[in-house]
Short mmCIF file of C-alpha atoms in Angstrom, two decimals:
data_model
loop_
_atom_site.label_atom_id
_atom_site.label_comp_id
_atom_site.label_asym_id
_atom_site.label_seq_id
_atom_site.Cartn_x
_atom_site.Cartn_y
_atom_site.Cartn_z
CA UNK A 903 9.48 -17.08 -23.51
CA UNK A 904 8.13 -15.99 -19.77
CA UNK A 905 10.22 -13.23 -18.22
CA UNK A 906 11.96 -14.62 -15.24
CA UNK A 907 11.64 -12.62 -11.82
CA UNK A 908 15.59 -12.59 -11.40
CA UNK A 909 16.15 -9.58 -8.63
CA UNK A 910 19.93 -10.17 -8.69
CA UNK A 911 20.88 -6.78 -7.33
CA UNK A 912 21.83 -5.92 -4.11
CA UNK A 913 21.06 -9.23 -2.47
CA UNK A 914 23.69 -9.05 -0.04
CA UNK A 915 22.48 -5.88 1.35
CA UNK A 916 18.81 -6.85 1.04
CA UNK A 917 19.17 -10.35 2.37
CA UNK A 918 16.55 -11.54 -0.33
CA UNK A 919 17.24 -15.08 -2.08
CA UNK A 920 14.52 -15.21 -5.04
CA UNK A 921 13.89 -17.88 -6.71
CA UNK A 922 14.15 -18.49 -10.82
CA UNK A 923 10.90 -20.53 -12.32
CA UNK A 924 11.47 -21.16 -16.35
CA UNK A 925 9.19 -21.85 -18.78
CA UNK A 926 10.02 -25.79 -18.69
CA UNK A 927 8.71 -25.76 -15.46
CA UNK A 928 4.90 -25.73 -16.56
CA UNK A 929 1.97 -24.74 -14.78
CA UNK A 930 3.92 -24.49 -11.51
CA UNK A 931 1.17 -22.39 -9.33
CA UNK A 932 2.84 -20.59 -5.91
CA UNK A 933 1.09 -21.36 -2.86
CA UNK A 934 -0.67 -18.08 -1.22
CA UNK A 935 0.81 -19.01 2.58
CA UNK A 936 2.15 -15.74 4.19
CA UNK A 937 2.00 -17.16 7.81
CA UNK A 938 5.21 -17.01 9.68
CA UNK A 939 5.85 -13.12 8.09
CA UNK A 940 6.47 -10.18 10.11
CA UNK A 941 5.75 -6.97 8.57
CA UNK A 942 5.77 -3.34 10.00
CA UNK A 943 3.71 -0.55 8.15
CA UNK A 944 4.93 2.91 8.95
CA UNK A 945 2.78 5.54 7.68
CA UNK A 946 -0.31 7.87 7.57
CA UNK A 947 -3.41 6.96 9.32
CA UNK A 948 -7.10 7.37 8.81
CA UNK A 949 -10.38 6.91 9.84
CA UNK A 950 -12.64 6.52 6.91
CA UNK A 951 -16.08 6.97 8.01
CA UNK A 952 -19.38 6.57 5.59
CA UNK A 953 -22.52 8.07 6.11
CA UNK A 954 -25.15 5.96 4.17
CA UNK A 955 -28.36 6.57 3.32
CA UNK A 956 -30.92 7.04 0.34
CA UNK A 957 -31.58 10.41 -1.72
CA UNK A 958 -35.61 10.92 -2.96
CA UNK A 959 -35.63 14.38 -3.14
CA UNK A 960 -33.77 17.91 -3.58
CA UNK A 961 -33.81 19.96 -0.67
CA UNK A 962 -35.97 23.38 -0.75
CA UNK A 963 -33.33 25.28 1.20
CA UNK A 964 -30.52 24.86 -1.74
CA UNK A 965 -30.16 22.64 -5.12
CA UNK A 966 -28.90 19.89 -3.42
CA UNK A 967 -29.82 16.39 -2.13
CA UNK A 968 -30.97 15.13 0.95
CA UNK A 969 -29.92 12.37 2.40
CA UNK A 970 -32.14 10.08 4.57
CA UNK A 971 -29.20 9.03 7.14
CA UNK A 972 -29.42 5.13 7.66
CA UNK A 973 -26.43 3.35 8.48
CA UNK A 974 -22.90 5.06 9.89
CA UNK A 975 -19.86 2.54 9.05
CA UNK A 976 -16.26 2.92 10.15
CA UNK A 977 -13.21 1.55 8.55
CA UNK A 978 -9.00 2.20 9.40
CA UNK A 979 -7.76 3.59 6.16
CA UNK A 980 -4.60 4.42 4.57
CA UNK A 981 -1.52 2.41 6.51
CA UNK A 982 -4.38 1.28 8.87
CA UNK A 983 -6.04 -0.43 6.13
CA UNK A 984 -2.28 -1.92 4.41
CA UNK A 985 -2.21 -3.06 7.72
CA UNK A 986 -5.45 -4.73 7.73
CA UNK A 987 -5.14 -6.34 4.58
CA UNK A 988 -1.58 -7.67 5.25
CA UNK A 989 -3.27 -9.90 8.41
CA UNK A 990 -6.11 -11.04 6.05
CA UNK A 991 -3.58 -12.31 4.07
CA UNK A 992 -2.09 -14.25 6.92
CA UNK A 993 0.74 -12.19 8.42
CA UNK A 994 1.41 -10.82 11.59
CA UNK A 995 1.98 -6.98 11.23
CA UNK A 996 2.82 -4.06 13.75
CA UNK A 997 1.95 -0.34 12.62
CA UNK A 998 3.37 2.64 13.63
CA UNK A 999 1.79 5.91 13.39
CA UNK A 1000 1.74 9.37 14.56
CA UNK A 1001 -1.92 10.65 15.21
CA UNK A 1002 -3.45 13.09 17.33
CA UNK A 1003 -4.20 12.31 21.04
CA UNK A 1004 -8.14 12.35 20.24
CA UNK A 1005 -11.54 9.96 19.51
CA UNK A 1006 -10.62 9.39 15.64
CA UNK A 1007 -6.87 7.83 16.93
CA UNK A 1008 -8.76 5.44 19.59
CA UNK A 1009 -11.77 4.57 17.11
CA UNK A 1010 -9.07 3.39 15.14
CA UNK A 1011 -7.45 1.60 17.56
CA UNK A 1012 -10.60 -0.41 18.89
CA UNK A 1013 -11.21 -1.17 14.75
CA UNK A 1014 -7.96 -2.56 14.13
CA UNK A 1015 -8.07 -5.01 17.44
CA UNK A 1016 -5.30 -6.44 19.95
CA UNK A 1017 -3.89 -8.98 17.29
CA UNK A 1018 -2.24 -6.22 15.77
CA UNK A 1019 0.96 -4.43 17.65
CA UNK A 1020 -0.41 -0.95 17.15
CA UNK A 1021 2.16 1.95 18.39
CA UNK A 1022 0.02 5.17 18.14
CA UNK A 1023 2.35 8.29 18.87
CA UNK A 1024 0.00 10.82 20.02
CA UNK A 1025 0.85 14.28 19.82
CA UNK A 1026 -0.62 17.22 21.58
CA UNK A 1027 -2.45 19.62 19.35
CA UNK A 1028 -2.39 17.14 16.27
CA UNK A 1029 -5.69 15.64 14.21
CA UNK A 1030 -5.68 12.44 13.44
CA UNK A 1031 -7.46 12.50 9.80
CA UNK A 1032 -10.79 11.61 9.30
CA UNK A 1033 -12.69 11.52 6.20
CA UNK A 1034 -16.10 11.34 6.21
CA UNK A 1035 -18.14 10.16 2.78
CA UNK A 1036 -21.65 10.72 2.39
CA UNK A 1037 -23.35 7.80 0.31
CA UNK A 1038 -26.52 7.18 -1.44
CA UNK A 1039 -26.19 3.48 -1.45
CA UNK A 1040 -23.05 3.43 -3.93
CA UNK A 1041 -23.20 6.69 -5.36
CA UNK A 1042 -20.74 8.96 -3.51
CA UNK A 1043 -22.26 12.39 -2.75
CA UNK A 1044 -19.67 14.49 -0.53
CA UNK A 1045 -17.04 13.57 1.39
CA UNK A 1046 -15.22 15.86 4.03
CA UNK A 1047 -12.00 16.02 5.86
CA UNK A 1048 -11.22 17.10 9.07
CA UNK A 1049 -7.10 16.89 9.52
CA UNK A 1050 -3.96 18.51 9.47
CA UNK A 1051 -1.27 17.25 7.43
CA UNK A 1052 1.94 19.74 8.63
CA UNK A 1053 5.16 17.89 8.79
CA UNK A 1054 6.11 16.17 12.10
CA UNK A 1055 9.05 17.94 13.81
CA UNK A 1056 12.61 16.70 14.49
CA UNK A 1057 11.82 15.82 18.22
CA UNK A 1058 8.94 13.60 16.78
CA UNK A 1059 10.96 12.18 14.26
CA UNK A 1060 13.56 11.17 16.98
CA UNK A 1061 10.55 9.56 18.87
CA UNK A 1062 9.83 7.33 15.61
CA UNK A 1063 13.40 5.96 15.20
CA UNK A 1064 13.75 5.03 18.85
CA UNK A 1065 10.38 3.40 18.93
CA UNK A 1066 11.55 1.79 15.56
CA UNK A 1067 14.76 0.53 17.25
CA UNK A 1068 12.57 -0.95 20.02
CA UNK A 1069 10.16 -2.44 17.63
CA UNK A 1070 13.12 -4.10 15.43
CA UNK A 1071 15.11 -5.01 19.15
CA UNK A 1072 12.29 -7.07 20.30
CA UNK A 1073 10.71 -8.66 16.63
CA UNK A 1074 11.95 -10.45 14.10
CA UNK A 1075 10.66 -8.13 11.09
CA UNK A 1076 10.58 -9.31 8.01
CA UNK A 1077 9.48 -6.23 5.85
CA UNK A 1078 8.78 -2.81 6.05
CA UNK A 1079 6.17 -0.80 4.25
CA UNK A 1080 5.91 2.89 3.83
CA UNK A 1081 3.00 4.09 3.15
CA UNK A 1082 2.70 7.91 2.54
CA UNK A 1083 -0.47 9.76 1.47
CA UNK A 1084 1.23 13.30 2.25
CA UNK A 1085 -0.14 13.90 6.13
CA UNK A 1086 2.99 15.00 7.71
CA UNK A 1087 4.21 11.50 9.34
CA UNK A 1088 6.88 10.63 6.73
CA UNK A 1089 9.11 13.67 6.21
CA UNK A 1090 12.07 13.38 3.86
CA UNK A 1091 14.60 13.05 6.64
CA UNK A 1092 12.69 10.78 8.57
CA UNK A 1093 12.49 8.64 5.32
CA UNK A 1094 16.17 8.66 4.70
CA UNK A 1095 16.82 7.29 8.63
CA UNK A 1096 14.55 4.57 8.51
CA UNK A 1097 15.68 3.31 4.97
CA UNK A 1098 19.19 2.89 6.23
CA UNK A 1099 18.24 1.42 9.28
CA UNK A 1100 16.52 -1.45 7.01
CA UNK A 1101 19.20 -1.42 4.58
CA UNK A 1102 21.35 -1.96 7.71
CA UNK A 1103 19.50 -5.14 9.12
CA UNK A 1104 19.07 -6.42 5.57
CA UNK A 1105 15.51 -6.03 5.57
CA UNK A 1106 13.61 -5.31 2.46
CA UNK A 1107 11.15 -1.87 2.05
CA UNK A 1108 8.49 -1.28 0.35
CA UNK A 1109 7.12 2.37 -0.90
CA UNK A 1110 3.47 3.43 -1.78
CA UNK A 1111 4.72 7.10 -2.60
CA UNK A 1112 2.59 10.21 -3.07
CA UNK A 1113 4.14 13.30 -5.24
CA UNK A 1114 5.22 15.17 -2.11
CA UNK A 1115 9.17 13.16 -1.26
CA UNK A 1116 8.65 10.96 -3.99
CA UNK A 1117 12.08 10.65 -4.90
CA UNK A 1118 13.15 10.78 -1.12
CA UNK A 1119 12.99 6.97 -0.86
CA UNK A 1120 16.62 6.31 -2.57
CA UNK A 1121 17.86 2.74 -2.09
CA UNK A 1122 14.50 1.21 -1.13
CA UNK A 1123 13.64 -2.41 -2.46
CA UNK A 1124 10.02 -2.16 -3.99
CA UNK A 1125 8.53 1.26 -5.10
CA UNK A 1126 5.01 1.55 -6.32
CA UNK A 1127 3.62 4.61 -8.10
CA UNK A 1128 0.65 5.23 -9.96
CA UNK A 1129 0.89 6.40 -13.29
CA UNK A 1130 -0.39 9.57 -13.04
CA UNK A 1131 2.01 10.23 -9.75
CA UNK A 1132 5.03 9.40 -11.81
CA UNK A 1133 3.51 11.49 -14.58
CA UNK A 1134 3.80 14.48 -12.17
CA UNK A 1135 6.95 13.83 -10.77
CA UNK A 1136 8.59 13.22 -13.95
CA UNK A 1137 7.23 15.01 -16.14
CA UNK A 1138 7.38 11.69 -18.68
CA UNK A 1139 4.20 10.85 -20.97
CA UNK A 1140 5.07 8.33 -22.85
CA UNK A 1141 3.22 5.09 -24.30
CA UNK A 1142 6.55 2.98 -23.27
CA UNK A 1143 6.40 2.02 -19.88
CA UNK A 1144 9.96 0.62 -19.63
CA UNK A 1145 10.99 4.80 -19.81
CA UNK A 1146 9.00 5.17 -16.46
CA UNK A 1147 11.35 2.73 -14.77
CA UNK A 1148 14.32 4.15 -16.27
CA UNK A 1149 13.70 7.56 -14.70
CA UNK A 1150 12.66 5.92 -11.36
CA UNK A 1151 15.81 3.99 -11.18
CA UNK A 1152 18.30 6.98 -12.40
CA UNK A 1153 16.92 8.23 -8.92
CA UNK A 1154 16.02 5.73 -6.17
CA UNK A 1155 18.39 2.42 -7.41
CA UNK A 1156 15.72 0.31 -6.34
CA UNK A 1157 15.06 -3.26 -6.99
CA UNK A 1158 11.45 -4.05 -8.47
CA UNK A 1159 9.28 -1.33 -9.95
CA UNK A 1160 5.51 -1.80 -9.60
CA UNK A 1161 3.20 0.88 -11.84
CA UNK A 1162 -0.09 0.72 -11.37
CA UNK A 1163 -2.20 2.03 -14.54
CA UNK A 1164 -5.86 1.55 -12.51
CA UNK A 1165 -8.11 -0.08 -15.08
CA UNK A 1166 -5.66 -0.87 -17.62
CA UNK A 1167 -3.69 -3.12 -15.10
CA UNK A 1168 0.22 -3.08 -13.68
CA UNK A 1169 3.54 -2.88 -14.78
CA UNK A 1170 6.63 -5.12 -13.62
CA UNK A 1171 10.06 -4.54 -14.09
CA UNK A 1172 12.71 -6.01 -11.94
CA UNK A 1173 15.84 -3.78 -13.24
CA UNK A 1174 16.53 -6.68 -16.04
CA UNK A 1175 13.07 -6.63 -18.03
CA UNK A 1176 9.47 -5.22 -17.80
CA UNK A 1177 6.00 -6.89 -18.50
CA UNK A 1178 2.75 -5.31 -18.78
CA UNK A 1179 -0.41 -7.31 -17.23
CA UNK A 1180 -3.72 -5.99 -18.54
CA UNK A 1181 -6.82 -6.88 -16.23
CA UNK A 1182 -9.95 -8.49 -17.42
CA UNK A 1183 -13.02 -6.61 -18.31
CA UNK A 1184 -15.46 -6.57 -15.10
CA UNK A 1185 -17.21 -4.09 -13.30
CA UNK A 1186 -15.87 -1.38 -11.02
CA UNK A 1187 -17.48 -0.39 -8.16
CA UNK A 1188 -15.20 1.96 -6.21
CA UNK A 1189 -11.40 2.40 -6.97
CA UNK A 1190 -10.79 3.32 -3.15
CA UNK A 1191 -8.18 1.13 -1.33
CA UNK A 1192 -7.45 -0.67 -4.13
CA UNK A 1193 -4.07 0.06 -3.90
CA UNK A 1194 -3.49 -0.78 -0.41
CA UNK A 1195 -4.56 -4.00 -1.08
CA UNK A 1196 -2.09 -4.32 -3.98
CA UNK A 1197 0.61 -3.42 -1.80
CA UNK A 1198 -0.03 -5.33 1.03
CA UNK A 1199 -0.16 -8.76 -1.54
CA UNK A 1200 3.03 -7.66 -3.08
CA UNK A 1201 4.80 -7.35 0.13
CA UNK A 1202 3.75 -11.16 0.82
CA UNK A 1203 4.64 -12.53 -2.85
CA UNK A 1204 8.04 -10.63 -2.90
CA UNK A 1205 8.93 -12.24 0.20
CA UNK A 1206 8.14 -15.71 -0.60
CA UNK A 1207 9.72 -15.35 -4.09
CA UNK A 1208 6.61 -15.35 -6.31
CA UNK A 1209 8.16 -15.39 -10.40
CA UNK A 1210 7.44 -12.20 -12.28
CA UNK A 1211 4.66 -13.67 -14.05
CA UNK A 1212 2.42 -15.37 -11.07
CA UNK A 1213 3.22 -11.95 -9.38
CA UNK A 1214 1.61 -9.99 -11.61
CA UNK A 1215 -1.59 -12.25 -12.48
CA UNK A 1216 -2.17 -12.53 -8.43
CA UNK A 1217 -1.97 -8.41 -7.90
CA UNK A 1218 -4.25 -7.23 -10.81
CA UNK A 1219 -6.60 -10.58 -9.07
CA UNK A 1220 -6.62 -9.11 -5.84
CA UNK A 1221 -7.10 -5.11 -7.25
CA UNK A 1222 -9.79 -6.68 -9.24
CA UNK A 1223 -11.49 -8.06 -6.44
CA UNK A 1224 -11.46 -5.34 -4.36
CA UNK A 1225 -12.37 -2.19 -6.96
CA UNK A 1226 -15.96 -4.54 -7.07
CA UNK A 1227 -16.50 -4.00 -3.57
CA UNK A 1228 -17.73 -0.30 -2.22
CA UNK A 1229 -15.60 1.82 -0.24
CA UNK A 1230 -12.21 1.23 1.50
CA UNK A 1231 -11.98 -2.44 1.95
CA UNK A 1232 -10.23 -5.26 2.76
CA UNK A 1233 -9.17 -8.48 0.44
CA UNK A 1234 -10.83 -11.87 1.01
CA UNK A 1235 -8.49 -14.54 1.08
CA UNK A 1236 -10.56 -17.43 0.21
CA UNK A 1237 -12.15 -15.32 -2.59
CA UNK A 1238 -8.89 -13.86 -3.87
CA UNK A 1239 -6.96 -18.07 -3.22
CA UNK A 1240 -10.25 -19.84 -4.82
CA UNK A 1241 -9.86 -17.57 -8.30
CA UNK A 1242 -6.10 -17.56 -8.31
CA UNK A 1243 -6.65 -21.19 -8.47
CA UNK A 1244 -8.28 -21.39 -11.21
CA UNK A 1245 -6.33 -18.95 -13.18
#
């Protein structure tokens, strides 16, 4: 019998109304249409920058290769490449951000383009991160970072709820996304603030944690660790999956739980049963981004009220697709709606 996607809790609060599809109901596909969403990302920013070249010999100065420098690429990463991905799938998304007041924070800006609403908070004395990965075609050789990652203050945290209030005042928002990879942007308090200010306009969040406040996101709507970051947190290593989401909930009282095991798939549970979804055998190019891209497709299926099982097929599609591509990068719609089809 299919496990039904029945969110029931909290759906006052949340403002959610999810559908129920039952076996009887067939082959009923969900149509990938996101247009018409709103969805602000709220996070870390990057600058992922890859130097490329080829490697034919070892250098006579050290043991180490040398690479013949051919091609420079630059890409927005972390919440600037959520972001990305969320408009590729169709929706209109504004991204907020505290960087440094420097060329990584405007190289980023030029890359992400004037159909997003970008709100860069640049503060004096700050780095906004940059990674840079050195590449022999798709073997990675180095990479280095050049950031700081101290917490944000209280007088910059005040400066992200007001522009927050402004943001929400003026757009009608349909989602917001955290997404934390432990730079300093999304301190505990600030955390706290902002989930009650969605709670408080019934609008649903969405959590990519990292181990540093990973249980600071109490009362959010979707949380999605990896396994090894719950691992960490919990201190849990168990073959049973469902005692994962136990612990989670005993903690945060979210909604839907989304682990993500990398190649042996994801992990549903909506707080009244669980389902693993394996992934099908193919070959993995780079693991990078791959789960901002899972994110940023489960924000747009929650909303329109995919079931639990089209849910899950559709996100291990999409990390599929995107694990065969090198480097940080960003779903193909067309690809991603042409083998959803036919799945």
């Amino acid at each position: 019998m299919d496990i039904l996607y029945e969110l029931r809790r909290d759906l006052d609060q949340q403002n959610v109304s999810l559908h129920d599809f039952s076996a009887e109901k067939g082959n009923y596909m969900q149509d990938l249409d996101f247009s018409g969403l709103h969805v602000l990302v709220i996070g870390d920013v990057m600058l992922d920058r890859y130097m490329i070249g080829d490697v034919t010999r070892i250098s006579p100065e050290a043991p180490v290769p040398v690479l013949n420098l051919s091609k420079i690429e630059d890409r927005p990463g972390g919440a600037a490449n959520v972001t990305m991905n969320l408009q590729a799938l169709g929706m209109d998304v504004t991204l907020l951000s505290v960087t440094g007041d420097d060329s990584t924070s405007t190289k980023l800006e030029e890359l992400l383009g004037h159909s997003i609403g970008i709100h860069f908070i640049k503060a004096p004395g700050r780095k906004t991160s940059l990674k840079t990965r050195f590449m022999a075609g798709t073997q990675h050789l180095m990479r280095v970072d050049d950031e700081n990652s101290t917490y944000i203050d209280a007088g910059l945290e005040d400066v992200v709820i007001d522009k927050i209030q402004t943001i929400l005042n003026h757009n009608d928002v349909h989602a917001i996304v955290f997404q934390d990879y432990n730079k300093g942007i999304l301190t505990a308090n600030l955390i706290s603030k902002i989930i009650t200010i969605a709670n408080e306009n019934k609008i649903p969040t969405f959590v990519d944690p990292k181990e540093k406040n990973f249980l600071a996101y109490k009362n959010c709507t979707v949380f999605k660790p990896n396994k090894k970051e719950i691992e960490t947190c919990s201190g849990i290593y168990s073959p049973n999956l469902e005692t994962y989401d136990t612990w989670l909930r005993s903690h945060l009282s979210h909604q839907l739980t989304c682990l993500t095991l990398g190649s042996k798939g994801l992990y549903l549970h909506n707080g009244t049963a669980g389902k693993h979804f394996d992934t099908k055998m193919q070959e993995i190019v780079d693991v990078c981004g791959a789960g901002d891209t899972v994110l940023a497709l489960l924000v747009g299926c929650f909303l329109k009220n995919f079931d639990m099982n089209d849910l899950g097929k559709i996100l291990n599609i999409a990390g599929g697709q995107v694990c065969k591509k090198s480097g940080v990068a960003i779903i193909d719609f067309k690809e991603l709606n042409s083998e959803y089809s036919l799945s």
